[in-house]
Amino acid sequence: MSELFDAIDALVASRSPLPPPAERKRLRQAHGLTLEEVATTLDVRRATVGAWESGRTEPRPPQREPYAHLLKQLARLYPSPTAAEGSTPAATAPPAVAEVAPSAPVVAVAAPVPASPVPAPAATPPSPTAAPRPARGSRRPGAPRAAAASSPASAGSGVYAHGPLLVLDADGEQQVTGYGTGGLLLDVPARSLPALVEWALAEARVGAQKLHASGKDADPLLVLTAAACERYGLPAALSDTERSAGRLPEGHKVIKLLERAGWKLTRRGLGPWARIYRPVTGGRRQCVQLCIPSWNALDDRSWGHAATLEPAELARVLGVYAHRVMTPVGSSAVSGLELMTALNPPTRASEPDQDGKRHSEHRPGSLGTQALDPAPCEAVDGHPVLAHLPRFHIRGPQERLFEEAYDWARDLTDTECMQPHLVGIDVNLAFGAAANGAVVGLDTPPEHVTRPVFDPAVPGSWLVDLSHVDLSRVKVAKQWRDLEGGLLPSPFTPTGEQPEGPAWYATPTVAYAVELGYDVTPVEAWVRPRSGRFLDGWYKRLRDAYVATMADLGVAEKLSPGGFLAAMDGYKGRDPEMGMVVDAVKMTVKGGIGKLQEKARGGGWVPGQAWPALARPTWRPDIRAAVISRARINMHRKMVALAAATGRYPVAVLSDCAVYTADGPSPLDVLPYDQDGKTVPGSFRLGVSPGMVKHEGTQDVLWGVGVLEQLTAEGRVANLARYIKTGEVTARDTGE
């Protein structure tokens, strides 16, 4: 008889009640448990626990009863914040089915799940703007979808009520689910890629409002997981040939389906980032953007391991980026470039004519709609304006504008060798800060001038001799100061070496020579009288996105220097997904500036012939040069101010990172701060805002000496700033 009762107990235990999947995840995170810890305890794989929390599968005996017991114990410690007193417990409450119109998709919004509680560093108050972490959908196979009436997503209305994007995933029953922002879930009825595009435009209510009154709305973005790719007839991964081409072959069956349905693909075809469209009819734009992470759409240099995230988590990462920056339309570099146009459109609607009609006209302050040829000195090698040069001609400083970021280092002095530490400090969003306030040429070609009088307010390129500027005697804050000139890099060359004669420079570089107290006499120039601050809005949006996301990670503005350093300690670990957004924003800044001078790609290009990027109004190497010039000059100005006040000189500089020797391991041992939190005016300041600095890394001076000896013996560039963060010297010196 006892065996019978034991069998009954086992039968009951095999159906132990469990809370919804989203609640399971909330309870685990509330107690600070990882998937690995739960999986190890229950003797299952990590992916199995993840499937229980996503609703893909349900636990079975013998793990079901202990798993239910774990959740019951956690529920006592962490009651649901949304459960009202006396209400039905979440584990037994029946789902409420939302009433929807027959043509609308069935919607579900999972309750937001707070991030794991991590003690914030001292003097780091929780960010009031940090959004709660959305949960994975709480749908079990065969269960109905529910809508939480209090959720912001369910309360949304309008043509883009479901947000800017959806991450589509397919289960074993070939049911496709769309994961949106804020925990949104949508049933996707489309059974083919053409039907999916139609559904996205007609029913999904996905997209984003334009960023400028004269701009255009963002197209819906559909992110396809590997399972969703297979559901729609696409390969889960590209073959080697397809990966090399960057797209599927033209004759692929899915491309033929799209063509038969009247859809077109852009020149980049059906690749990791694909744009599917129909020609504009009746003023209506019909276009859908696809992103396929398993085809390497999300480069790990920009997005970390975002491509491996669960669909709901990926929707959160991309959704935050879309809301704060823009709906991504390609790599971070492509998105950075597109953001410039979205915030500063080239055209606007004119005033009504005599018939009451409006027409498209040039919008002042923009780059216009026509691509411009650069000045010969600004053109990259192989550009059509240089077709007259011999094929293997190498242009020197008197023929080519060479404004690039710093890559400079020097030997340590005897005094520096006696100090124990090397401390690296890094400028936040250095190129973004340099773009702020940059005056650049707009929509007219450059004008050639001989024997010009230098004007710092006119953007352009100047041929001038700056070899007479003596860094041992310069003006700092309009006062002459004596410095150890040999311990500072030259501000006029990326290598930090003193120029030897006339060379081409962008306006900010020449203006800095005047600021240091020296006269300049240009020989000739290419100037752009019609100018403006084209990048100000671009900088502001990226700056706000960066600062808001850092606040979500517990690093707020206006912290004390010590409080900022404490807040930065392990900040990405507090919310790895938001850490990915921070990295993506930084790469958007850097990549967007780099895209202004996109070079020819592909084996079929011949020097002297145009390549596709040249057809863009945003192919502007002069703007890139001006921003990089300002970034390098800003760096030098801060180093000069610190040297004049403290006698400290950098031993290495790489782009936006400078390395100093110090008696202690902290940036506070390099940068002097008084009791009021003030430091040297015009020098480096610790903080989260763009242009301020953070701690890049600290190593021993003995480590630095060893690295210098090793790299010098190998004939490699010995720049300690390249390795200060981790201390690891890579086999191949790739730079940044």
PDB file of C-alpha atoms in Angstrom, residues 565-667:
ATOM      1  CA  LEU A 565      35.868  56.138 -10.410  1.00  0.00           C
ATOM      2  CA  ALA A 566      33.930  53.959  -7.963  1.00  0.00           C
ATOM      3  CA  ALA A 567      30.849  53.989 -10.182  1.00  0.00           C
ATOM      4  CA  MET A 568      32.929  52.996 -13.224  1.00  0.00           C
ATOM      5  CA  ASP A 569      34.341  49.942 -11.434  1.00  0.00           C
ATOM      6  CA  GLY A 570      32.612  47.001 -13.116  1.00  0.00           C
ATOM      7  CA  TYR A 571      29.808  49.167 -14.495  1.00  0.00           C
ATOM      8  CA  LYS A 572      29.019  46.931 -17.461  1.00  0.00           C
ATOM      9  CA  GLY A 573      28.483  43.957 -15.178  1.00  0.00           C
ATOM     10  CA  ARG A 574      25.461  45.640 -13.599  1.00  0.00           C
ATOM     11  CA  ASP A 575      23.510  45.211 -16.823  1.00  0.00           C
ATOM     12  CA  PRO A 576      25.482  43.557 -19.647  1.00  0.00           C
ATOM     13  CA  GLU A 577      22.755  44.342 -22.163  1.00  0.00           C
ATOM     14  CA  MET A 578      23.000  48.066 -21.498  1.00  0.00           C
ATOM     15  CA  GLY A 579      26.766  47.670 -21.685  1.00  0.00           C
ATOM     16  CA  MET A 580      26.270  46.506 -25.276  1.00  0.00           C
ATOM     17  CA  VAL A 581      24.257  49.635 -26.010  1.00  0.00           C
ATOM     18  CA  VAL A 582      27.065  51.827 -24.632  1.00  0.00           C
ATOM     19  CA  ASP A 583      29.599  50.113 -26.877  1.00  0.00           C
ATOM     20  CA  ALA A 584      27.291  50.447 -29.881  1.00  0.00           C
ATOM     21  CA  VAL A 585      26.854  54.182 -29.246  1.00  0.00           C
ATOM     22  CA  LYS A 586      30.621  54.662 -29.034  1.00  0.00           C
ATOM     23  CA  MET A 587      31.182  52.758 -32.263  1.00  0.00           C
ATOM     24  CA  THR A 588      28.398  54.759 -33.923  1.00  0.00           C
ATOM     25  CA  VAL A 589      30.347  57.936 -33.194  1.00  0.00           C
ATOM     26  CA  LYS A 590      33.673  56.574 -34.375  1.00  0.00           C
ATOM     27  CA  GLY A 591      32.272  54.696 -37.361  1.00  0.00           C
ATOM     28  CA  GLY A 592      30.055  57.568 -38.484  1.00  0.00           C
ATOM     29  CA  ILE A 593      33.044  59.907 -38.697  1.00  0.00           C
ATOM     30  CA  GLY A 594      35.067  57.253 -40.502  1.00  0.00           C
ATOM     31  CA  LYS A 595      32.298  56.714 -43.078  1.00  0.00           C
ATOM     32  CA  LEU A 596      32.707  60.329 -44.230  1.00  0.00           C
ATOM     33  CA  GLN A 597      35.781  59.063 -46.092  1.00  0.00           C
ATOM     34  CA  GLU A 598      34.744  55.558 -47.103  1.00  0.00           C
ATOM     35  CA  LYS A 599      37.319  54.066 -49.434  1.00  0.00           C
ATOM     36  CA  ALA A 600      36.815  51.845 -52.448  1.00  0.00           C
ATOM     37  CA  ARG A 601      36.039  48.206 -51.731  1.00  0.00           C
ATOM     38  CA  GLY A 602      35.878  45.180 -53.940  1.00  0.00           C
ATOM     39  CA  GLY A 603      38.264  43.541 -56.365  1.00  0.00           C
ATOM     40  CA  GLY A 604      36.803  45.122 -59.481  1.00  0.00           C
ATOM     41  CA  TRP A 605      37.718  48.701 -58.669  1.00  0.00           C
ATOM     42  CA  VAL A 606      40.475  50.423 -60.669  1.00  0.00           C
ATOM     43  CA  PRO A 607      42.308  53.538 -59.338  1.00  0.00           C
ATOM     44  CA  GLY A 608      40.992  56.654 -60.998  1.00  0.00           C
ATOM     45  CA  GLN A 609      37.453  55.323 -61.301  1.00  0.00           C
ATOM     46  CA  ALA A 610      34.588  56.371 -59.049  1.00  0.00           C
ATOM     47  CA  TRP A 611      33.216  53.970 -56.434  1.00  0.00           C
ATOM     48  CA  PRO A 612      29.637  53.958 -55.063  1.00  0.00           C
ATOM     49  CA  ALA A 613      30.339  55.927 -51.880  1.00  0.00           C
ATOM     50  CA  LEU A 614      31.404  58.955 -53.941  1.00  0.00           C
ATOM     51  CA  ALA A 615      27.798  59.441 -55.058  1.00  0.00           C
ATOM     52  CA  ARG A 616      26.719  60.352 -51.527  1.00  0.00           C
ATOM     53  CA  PRO A 617      26.525  63.998 -50.405  1.00  0.00           C
ATOM     54  CA  THR A 618      27.917  62.681 -47.112  1.00  0.00           C
ATOM     55  CA  TRP A 619      31.177  61.524 -48.713  1.00  0.00           C
ATOM     56  CA  ARG A 620      33.087  64.409 -47.178  1.00  0.00           C
ATOM     57  CA  PRO A 621      36.737  63.759 -46.261  1.00  0.00           C
ATOM     58  CA  ASP A 622      37.111  67.443 -45.370  1.00  0.00           C
ATOM     59  CA  ILE A 623      34.525  67.108 -42.573  1.00  0.00           C
ATOM     60  CA  ARG A 624      36.240  63.983 -41.281  1.00  0.00           C
ATOM     61  CA  ALA A 625      39.586  65.807 -41.331  1.00  0.00           C
ATOM     62  CA  ALA A 626      38.154  68.760 -39.395  1.00  0.00           C
ATOM     63  CA  VAL A 627      36.703  66.504 -36.669  1.00  0.00           C
ATOM     64  CA  ILE A 628      39.867  64.429 -36.267  1.00  0.00           C
ATOM     65  CA  SER A 629      41.959  67.615 -36.254  1.00  0.00           C
ATOM     66  CA  ARG A 630      39.817  69.024 -33.451  1.00  0.00           C
ATOM     67  CA  ALA A 631      40.062  65.761 -31.492  1.00  0.00           C
ATOM     68  CA  ARG A 632      43.855  65.705 -31.738  1.00  0.00           C
ATOM     69  CA  ILE A 633      44.145  69.401 -30.890  1.00  0.00           C
ATOM     70  CA  ASN A 634      41.790  69.007 -27.906  1.00  0.00           C
ATOM     71  CA  MET A 635      44.011  66.202 -26.657  1.00  0.00           C
ATOM     72  CA  HIS A 636      47.176  68.271 -27.048  1.00  0.00           C
ATOM     73  CA  ARG A 637      45.634  71.335 -25.409  1.00  0.00           C
ATOM     74  CA  LYS A 638      44.765  69.291 -22.307  1.00  0.00           C
ATOM     75  CA  MET A 639      48.242  67.735 -22.162  1.00  0.00           C
ATOM     76  CA  VAL A 640      49.867  71.175 -22.397  1.00  0.00           C
ATOM     77  CA  ALA A 641      47.643  72.575 -19.627  1.00  0.00           C
ATOM     78  CA  LEU A 642      48.492  69.634 -17.342  1.00  0.00           C
ATOM     79  CA  ALA A 643      52.212  69.911 -18.090  1.00  0.00           C
ATOM     80  CA  ALA A 644      52.251  73.662 -17.425  1.00  0.00           C
ATOM     81  CA  ALA A 645      50.503  73.228 -14.063  1.00  0.00           C
ATOM     82  CA  THR A 646      52.102  70.023 -12.736  1.00  0.00           C
ATOM     83  CA  GLY A 647      55.190  69.184 -14.800  1.00  0.00           C
ATOM     84  CA  ARG A 648      53.631  65.864 -15.857  1.00  0.00           C
ATOM     85  CA  TYR A 649      54.125  64.764 -19.458  1.00  0.00           C
ATOM     86  CA  PRO A 650      52.597  61.814 -21.338  1.00  0.00           C
ATOM     87  CA  VAL A 651      54.798  58.902 -22.288  1.00  0.00           C
ATOM     88  CA  ALA A 652      52.391  57.567 -24.934  1.00  0.00           C
ATOM     89  CA  VAL A 653      49.260  58.734 -26.729  1.00  0.00           C
ATOM     90  CA  LEU A 654      47.008  56.602 -28.919  1.00  0.00           C
ATOM     91  CA  SER A 655      43.986  58.378 -30.364  1.00  0.00           C
ATOM     92  CA  ASP A 656      42.053  59.406 -27.237  1.00  0.00           C
ATOM     93  CA  CYS A 657      44.165  57.575 -24.624  1.00  0.00           C
ATOM     94  CA  ALA A 658      47.174  59.114 -22.853  1.00  0.00           C
ATOM     95  CA  VAL A 659      49.561  57.279 -20.511  1.00  0.00           C
ATOM     96  CA  TYR A 660      51.378  58.944 -17.610  1.00  0.00           C
ATOM     97  CA  THR A 661      53.774  57.697 -14.940  1.00  0.00           C
ATOM     98  CA  ALA A 662      52.592  58.186 -11.362  1.00  0.00           C
ATOM     99  CA  ASP A 663      53.334  57.330  -7.760  1.00  0.00           C
ATOM    100  CA  GLY A 664      49.931  55.671  -7.365  1.00  0.00           C
ATOM    101  CA  PRO A 665      47.681  53.467  -9.539  1.00  0.00           C
ATOM    102  CA  SER A 666      44.730  55.862  -9.828  1.00  0.00           C
ATOM    103  CA  PRO A 667      44.013  58.704 -12.257  1.00  0.00           C
TER     104      PRO A 667
END
